[in-house]
Coordinates of C-alpha atoms and ligand atoms in Angstrom, one line a residue:
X14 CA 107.7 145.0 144.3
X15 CA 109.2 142.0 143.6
X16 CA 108.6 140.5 139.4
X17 CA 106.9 137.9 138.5
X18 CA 106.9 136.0 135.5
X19 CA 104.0 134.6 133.4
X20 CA 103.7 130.8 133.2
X21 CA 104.9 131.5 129.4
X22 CA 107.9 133.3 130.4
X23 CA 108.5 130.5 133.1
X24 CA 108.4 127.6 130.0
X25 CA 110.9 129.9 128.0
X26 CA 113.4 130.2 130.3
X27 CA 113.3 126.3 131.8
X28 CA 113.0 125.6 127.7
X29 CA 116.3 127.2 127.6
X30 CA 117.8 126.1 131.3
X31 CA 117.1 122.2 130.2
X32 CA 117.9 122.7 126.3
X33 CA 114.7 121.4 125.7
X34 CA 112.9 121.0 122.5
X35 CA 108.8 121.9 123.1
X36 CA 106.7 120.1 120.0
X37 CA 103.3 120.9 119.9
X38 CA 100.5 118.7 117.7
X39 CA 98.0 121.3 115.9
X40 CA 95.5 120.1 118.3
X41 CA 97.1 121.6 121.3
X42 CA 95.4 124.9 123.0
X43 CA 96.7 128.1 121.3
X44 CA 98.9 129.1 124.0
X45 CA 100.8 125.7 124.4
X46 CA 101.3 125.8 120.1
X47 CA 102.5 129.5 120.3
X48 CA 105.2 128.7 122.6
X49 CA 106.3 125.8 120.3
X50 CA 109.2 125.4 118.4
X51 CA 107.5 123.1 116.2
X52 CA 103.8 122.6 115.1
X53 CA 102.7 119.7 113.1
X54 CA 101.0 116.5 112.3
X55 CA 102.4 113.8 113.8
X56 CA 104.7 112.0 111.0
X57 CA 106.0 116.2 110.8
X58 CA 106.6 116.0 114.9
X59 CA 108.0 112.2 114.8
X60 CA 110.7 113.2 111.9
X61 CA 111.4 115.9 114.0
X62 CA 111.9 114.5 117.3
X63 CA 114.2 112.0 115.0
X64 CA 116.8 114.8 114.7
X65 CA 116.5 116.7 117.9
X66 CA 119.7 116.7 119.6
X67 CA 119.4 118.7 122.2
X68 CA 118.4 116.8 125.8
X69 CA 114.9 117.1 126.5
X70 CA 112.0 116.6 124.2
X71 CA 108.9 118.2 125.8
X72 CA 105.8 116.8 123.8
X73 CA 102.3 118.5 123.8
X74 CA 100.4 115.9 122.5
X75 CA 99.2 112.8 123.6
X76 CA 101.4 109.7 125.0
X77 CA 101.7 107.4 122.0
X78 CA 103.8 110.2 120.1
X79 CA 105.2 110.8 122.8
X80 CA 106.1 107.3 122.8
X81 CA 107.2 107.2 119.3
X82 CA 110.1 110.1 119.9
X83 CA 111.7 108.5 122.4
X84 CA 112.0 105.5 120.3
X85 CA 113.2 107.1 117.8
X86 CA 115.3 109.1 119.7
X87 CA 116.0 106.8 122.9
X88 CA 118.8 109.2 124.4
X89 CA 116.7 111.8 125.0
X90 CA 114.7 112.9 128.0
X91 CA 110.9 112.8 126.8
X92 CA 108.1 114.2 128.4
X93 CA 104.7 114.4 128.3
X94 CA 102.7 117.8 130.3
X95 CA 99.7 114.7 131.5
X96 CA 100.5 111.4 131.7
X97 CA 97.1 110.3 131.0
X98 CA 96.9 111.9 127.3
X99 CA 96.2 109.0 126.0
X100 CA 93.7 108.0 123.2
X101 CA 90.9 105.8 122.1
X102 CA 92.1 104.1 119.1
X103 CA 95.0 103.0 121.3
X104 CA 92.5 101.7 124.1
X105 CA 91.0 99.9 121.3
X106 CA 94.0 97.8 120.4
X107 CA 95.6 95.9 123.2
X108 CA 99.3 94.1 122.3
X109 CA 97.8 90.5 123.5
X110 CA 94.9 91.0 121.4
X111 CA 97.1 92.0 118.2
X112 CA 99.0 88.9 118.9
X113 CA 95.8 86.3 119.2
X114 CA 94.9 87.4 115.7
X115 CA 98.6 87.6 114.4
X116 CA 98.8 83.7 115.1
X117 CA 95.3 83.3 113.3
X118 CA 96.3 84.8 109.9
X119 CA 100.5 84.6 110.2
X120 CA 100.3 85.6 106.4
X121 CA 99.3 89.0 106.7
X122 CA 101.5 92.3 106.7
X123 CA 100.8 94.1 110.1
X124 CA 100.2 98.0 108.8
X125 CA 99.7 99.7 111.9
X126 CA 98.3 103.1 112.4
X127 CA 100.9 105.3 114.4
X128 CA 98.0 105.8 117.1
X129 CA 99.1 102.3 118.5
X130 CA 100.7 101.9 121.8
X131 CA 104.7 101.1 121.8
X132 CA 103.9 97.2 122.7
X133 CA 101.7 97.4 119.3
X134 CA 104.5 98.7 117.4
X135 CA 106.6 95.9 118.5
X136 CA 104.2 93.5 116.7
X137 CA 104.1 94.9 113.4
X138 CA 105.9 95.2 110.0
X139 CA 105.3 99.0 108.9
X140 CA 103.4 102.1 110.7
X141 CA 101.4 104.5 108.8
X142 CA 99.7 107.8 109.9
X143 CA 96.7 110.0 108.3
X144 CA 99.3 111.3 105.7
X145 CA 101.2 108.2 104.5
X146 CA 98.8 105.6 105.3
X147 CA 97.9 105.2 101.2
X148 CA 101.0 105.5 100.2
X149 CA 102.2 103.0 102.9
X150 CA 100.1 99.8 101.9
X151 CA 100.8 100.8 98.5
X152 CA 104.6 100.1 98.7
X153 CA 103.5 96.4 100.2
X154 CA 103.2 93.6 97.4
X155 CA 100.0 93.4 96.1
X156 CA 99.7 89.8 96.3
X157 CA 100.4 90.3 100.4
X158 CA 97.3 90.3 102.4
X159 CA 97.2 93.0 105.5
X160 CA 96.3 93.5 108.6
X161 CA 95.5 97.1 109.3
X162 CA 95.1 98.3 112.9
X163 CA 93.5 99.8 114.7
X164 CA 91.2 102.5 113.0
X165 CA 88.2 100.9 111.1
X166 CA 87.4 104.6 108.6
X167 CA 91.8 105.3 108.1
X168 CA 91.6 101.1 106.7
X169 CA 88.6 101.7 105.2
X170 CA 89.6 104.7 103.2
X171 CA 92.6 103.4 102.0
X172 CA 91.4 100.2 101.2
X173 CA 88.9 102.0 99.1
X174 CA 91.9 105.0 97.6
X175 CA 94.6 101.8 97.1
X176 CA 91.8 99.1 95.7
X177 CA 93.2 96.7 98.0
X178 CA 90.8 93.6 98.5
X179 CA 93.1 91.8 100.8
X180 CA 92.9 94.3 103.9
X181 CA 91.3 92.6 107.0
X182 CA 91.0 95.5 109.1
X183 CA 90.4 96.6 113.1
X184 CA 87.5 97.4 114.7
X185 CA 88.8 100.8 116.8
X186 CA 87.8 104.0 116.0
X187 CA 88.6 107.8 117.4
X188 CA 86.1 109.0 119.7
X189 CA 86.2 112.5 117.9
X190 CA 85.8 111.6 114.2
X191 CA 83.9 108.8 114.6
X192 CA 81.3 110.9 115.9
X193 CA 80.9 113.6 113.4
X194 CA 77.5 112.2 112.3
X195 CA 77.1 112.9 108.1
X196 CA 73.5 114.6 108.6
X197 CA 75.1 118.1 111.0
X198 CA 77.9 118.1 108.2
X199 CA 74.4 118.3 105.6
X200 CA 72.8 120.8 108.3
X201 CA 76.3 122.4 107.6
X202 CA 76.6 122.9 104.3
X203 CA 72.7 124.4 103.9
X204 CA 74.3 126.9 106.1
X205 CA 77.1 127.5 104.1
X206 CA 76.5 126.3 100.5
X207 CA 79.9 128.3 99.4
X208 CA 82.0 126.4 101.5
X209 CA 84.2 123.6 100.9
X210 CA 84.6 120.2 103.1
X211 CA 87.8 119.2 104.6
X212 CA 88.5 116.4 106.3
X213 CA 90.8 113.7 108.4
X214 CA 90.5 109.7 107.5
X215 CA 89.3 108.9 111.1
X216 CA 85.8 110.5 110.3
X217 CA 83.0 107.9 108.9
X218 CA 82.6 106.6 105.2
X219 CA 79.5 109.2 104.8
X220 CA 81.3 112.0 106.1
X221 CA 84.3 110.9 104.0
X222 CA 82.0 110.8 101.2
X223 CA 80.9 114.3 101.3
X224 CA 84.0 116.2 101.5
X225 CA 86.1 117.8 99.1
X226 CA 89.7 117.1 100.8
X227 CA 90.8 114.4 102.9
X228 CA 94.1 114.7 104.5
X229 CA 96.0 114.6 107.6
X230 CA 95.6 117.8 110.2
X231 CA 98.5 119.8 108.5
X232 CA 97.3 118.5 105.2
X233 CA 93.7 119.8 106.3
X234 CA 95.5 123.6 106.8
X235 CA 97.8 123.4 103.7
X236 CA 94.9 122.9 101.7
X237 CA 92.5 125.2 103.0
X238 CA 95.2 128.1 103.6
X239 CA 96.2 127.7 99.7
X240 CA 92.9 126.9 97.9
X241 CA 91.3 130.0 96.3
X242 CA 87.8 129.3 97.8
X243 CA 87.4 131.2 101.1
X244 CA 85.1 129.3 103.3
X245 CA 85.4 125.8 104.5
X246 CA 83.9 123.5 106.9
X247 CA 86.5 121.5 108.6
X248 CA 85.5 117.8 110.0
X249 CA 88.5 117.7 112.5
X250 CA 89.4 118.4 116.3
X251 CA 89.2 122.3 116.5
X252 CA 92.5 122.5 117.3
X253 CA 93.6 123.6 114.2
X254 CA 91.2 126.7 114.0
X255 CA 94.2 128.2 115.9
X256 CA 96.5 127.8 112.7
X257 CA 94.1 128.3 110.2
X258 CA 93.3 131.9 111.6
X259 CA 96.7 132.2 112.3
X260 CA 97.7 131.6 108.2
X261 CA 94.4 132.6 107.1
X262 CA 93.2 135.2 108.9
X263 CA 90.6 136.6 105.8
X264 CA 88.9 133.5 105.5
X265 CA 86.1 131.5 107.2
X266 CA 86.3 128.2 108.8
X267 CA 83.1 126.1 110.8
X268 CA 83.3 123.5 112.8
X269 CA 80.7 120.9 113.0
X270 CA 80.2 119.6 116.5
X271 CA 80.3 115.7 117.8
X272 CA 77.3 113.9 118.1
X273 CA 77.6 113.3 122.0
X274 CA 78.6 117.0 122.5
X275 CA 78.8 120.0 121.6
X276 CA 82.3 120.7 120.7
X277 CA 84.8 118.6 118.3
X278 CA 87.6 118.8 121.0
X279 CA 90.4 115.5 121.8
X280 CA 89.5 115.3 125.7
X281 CA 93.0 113.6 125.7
X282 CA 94.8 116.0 124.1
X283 CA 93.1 118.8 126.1
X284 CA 94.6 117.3 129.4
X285 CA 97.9 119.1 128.8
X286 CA 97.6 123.1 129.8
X287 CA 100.4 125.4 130.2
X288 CA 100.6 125.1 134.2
X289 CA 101.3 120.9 133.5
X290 CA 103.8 122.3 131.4
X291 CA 105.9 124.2 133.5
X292 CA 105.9 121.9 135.7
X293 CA 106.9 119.0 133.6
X294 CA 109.9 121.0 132.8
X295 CA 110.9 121.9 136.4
X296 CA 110.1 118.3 137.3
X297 CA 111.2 116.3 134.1
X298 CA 108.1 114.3 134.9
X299 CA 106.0 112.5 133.2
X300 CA 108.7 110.9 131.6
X301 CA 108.3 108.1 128.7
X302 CA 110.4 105.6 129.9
X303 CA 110.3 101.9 127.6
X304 CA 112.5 98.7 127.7
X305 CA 115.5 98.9 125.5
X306 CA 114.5 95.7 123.6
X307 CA 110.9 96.9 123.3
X308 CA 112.1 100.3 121.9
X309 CA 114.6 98.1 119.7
X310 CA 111.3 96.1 118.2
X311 CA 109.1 99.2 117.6
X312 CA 111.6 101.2 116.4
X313 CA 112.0 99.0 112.9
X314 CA 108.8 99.3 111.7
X315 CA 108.6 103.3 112.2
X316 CA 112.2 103.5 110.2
X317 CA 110.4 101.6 107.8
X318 CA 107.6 104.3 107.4
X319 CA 109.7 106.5 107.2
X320 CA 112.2 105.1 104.5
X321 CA 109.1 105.2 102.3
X322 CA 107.9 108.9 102.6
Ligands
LIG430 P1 97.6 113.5 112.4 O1 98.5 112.4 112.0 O2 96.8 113.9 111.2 O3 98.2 114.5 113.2 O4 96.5 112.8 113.3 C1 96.7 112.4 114.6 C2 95.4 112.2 115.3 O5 95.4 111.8 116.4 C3 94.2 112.5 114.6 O6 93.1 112.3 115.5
LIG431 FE1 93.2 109.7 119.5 FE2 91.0 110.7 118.3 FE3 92.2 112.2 120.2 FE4 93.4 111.8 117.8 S1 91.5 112.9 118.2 S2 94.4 111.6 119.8 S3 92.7 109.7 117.3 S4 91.2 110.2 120.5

């Protein structure tokens, strides 16, 4: 009889034939995060891509981090399981559109989010994500105004968290948080009156309003896996059920779904399966492939995120 190896087995060994690094964002299916080398958020996955020096980086997650490794690491091979794991609060924010309103108010610092495409990263001063974002516009001159792109609840939250008057911020939003509605996260929590509310920056004012932690994905686990309360509900994608029961396995998490659906599930970043995987590594396709001077303009204002945190 001949042997035949499992898909997972298959990743392993091209992992090893192509000394490739596989990074996984905690909103990736279980299988795809437990064949990782590294899980994370994605300022953990972009400092680690930084340092990888091995020759492929394969990233399960969607395109603009993908994106931001192989600017920050530009002699690597980067690839991405689907190229169309893309995401809405990038859709939102086209380059030419970023530039119309950057010759309207040439005053402002640009802050933008790190869900921005590479062309959008060009354009602006400093990047942020879900974990620095307060810390971020903080270390800008108060007297500075800002422009803070793309996501309309991350600006308003920190505008709100820094007292920041002077933030003129974008219209986009995530098409997962922006849809938890506040009144199933109330239906929620008469279900479960012992259990505490965690949740990311992308989801609405009123949801924002009602929990007990805000933070970025990994924050969201840190916090629940080391509070001593035992049940939480979690307003984020449920990709992170998969680490919380991993680190956790004693206590209770529930997730609320969308508004449009009945999940809470990234439709982008569920594109990438372990099959596109495999492939990607036999294949070394999709591959993130950006101008050299483009990469050179983008890649300034992410080493200046990351000189602050
Ligand atoms: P994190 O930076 O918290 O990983 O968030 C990325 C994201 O896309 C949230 O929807
Ligand atoms: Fe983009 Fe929202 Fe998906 Fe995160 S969850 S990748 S912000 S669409």
């Amino acid at each position: 009889m001949i042997a035949t190896n499992t898909i997972a087995e298959e990743i392993l060994d091209l992992k090893r034939q192509k000394r490739a690094i596989l990074l996984a964002h905690l909103y990736q299916e279980p299988e795809i995060q437990e064949l990782a080398d590294v899980t994370g958020d994605s300022l953990e996955l972009a400092r680690k891509a930084q340092t990888f020096d091995g020759d492929v980086i394969a990233f399960c997650g969607v395109w603009f981090m993908a994106e931001t490794a192989k600017i920050l690491n530009p002699s690597r091979i980067v690839i991405v399981p689907d190229k169309d794991a893309g995401c809405s609060l990038v859709d939102s924010c086209p380059a030419d559109q970023v530039r119309a309103t950057k010759r309207r108010f040439p005053d402002h610092t640009v802050v933008s989010y790190i869900n921005t495409s590479a062309a959008v990263k060009a354009e602006s001063d400093i990047i942020c994500t879900s974990r620095n974002a307060v810390a971020i516009v903080n270390s800008i001159p108060a007297e500075k105004p800002i422009l803070f792109l793309p996501d309309i609840n991350l600006g308003n939250f920190v505008k709100k968290e820094t007292g920041r008057e002077n933030m003129r911020i974008w219209q986009g939003a995530c098409i997962v948080h922006a849809t938890f509605a506040a009144r199933k996260l109330q239906a929620a929590r008469t279900e479960h009156p012992s259990a505490l509310v965690a949740s990311h920056p992308e989801c609405p004012p009123e949801v924002l309003r009602m929990s007990d932690f805000i933070g970025s994905t990994s924050a969201i686990i840190d916090w629940c896996v080391t509070h001593e309360a035992d049940e939480f509900i979690v307003m984020t994608e449920s990709g992170v059920a998969h680490s919380l029961h991993k680190r956790a396995p004693h206590k209770r998490f529930h997730f609320v779904p969308n508004e449009n659906c009945n999940c809470s599930e990234c439709p982008y970043m569920k594109r990438n399966t372990l099959e596109k995987l495999r492939d990607a590594l036999r294949t070394l396709e999709p591959r993130v492939e950006l101008p050299a001077e483009l990469m050179e303009r983008a890649r300034l204002p992410i080493e200046r995120m990351l000189a602050v945190k």
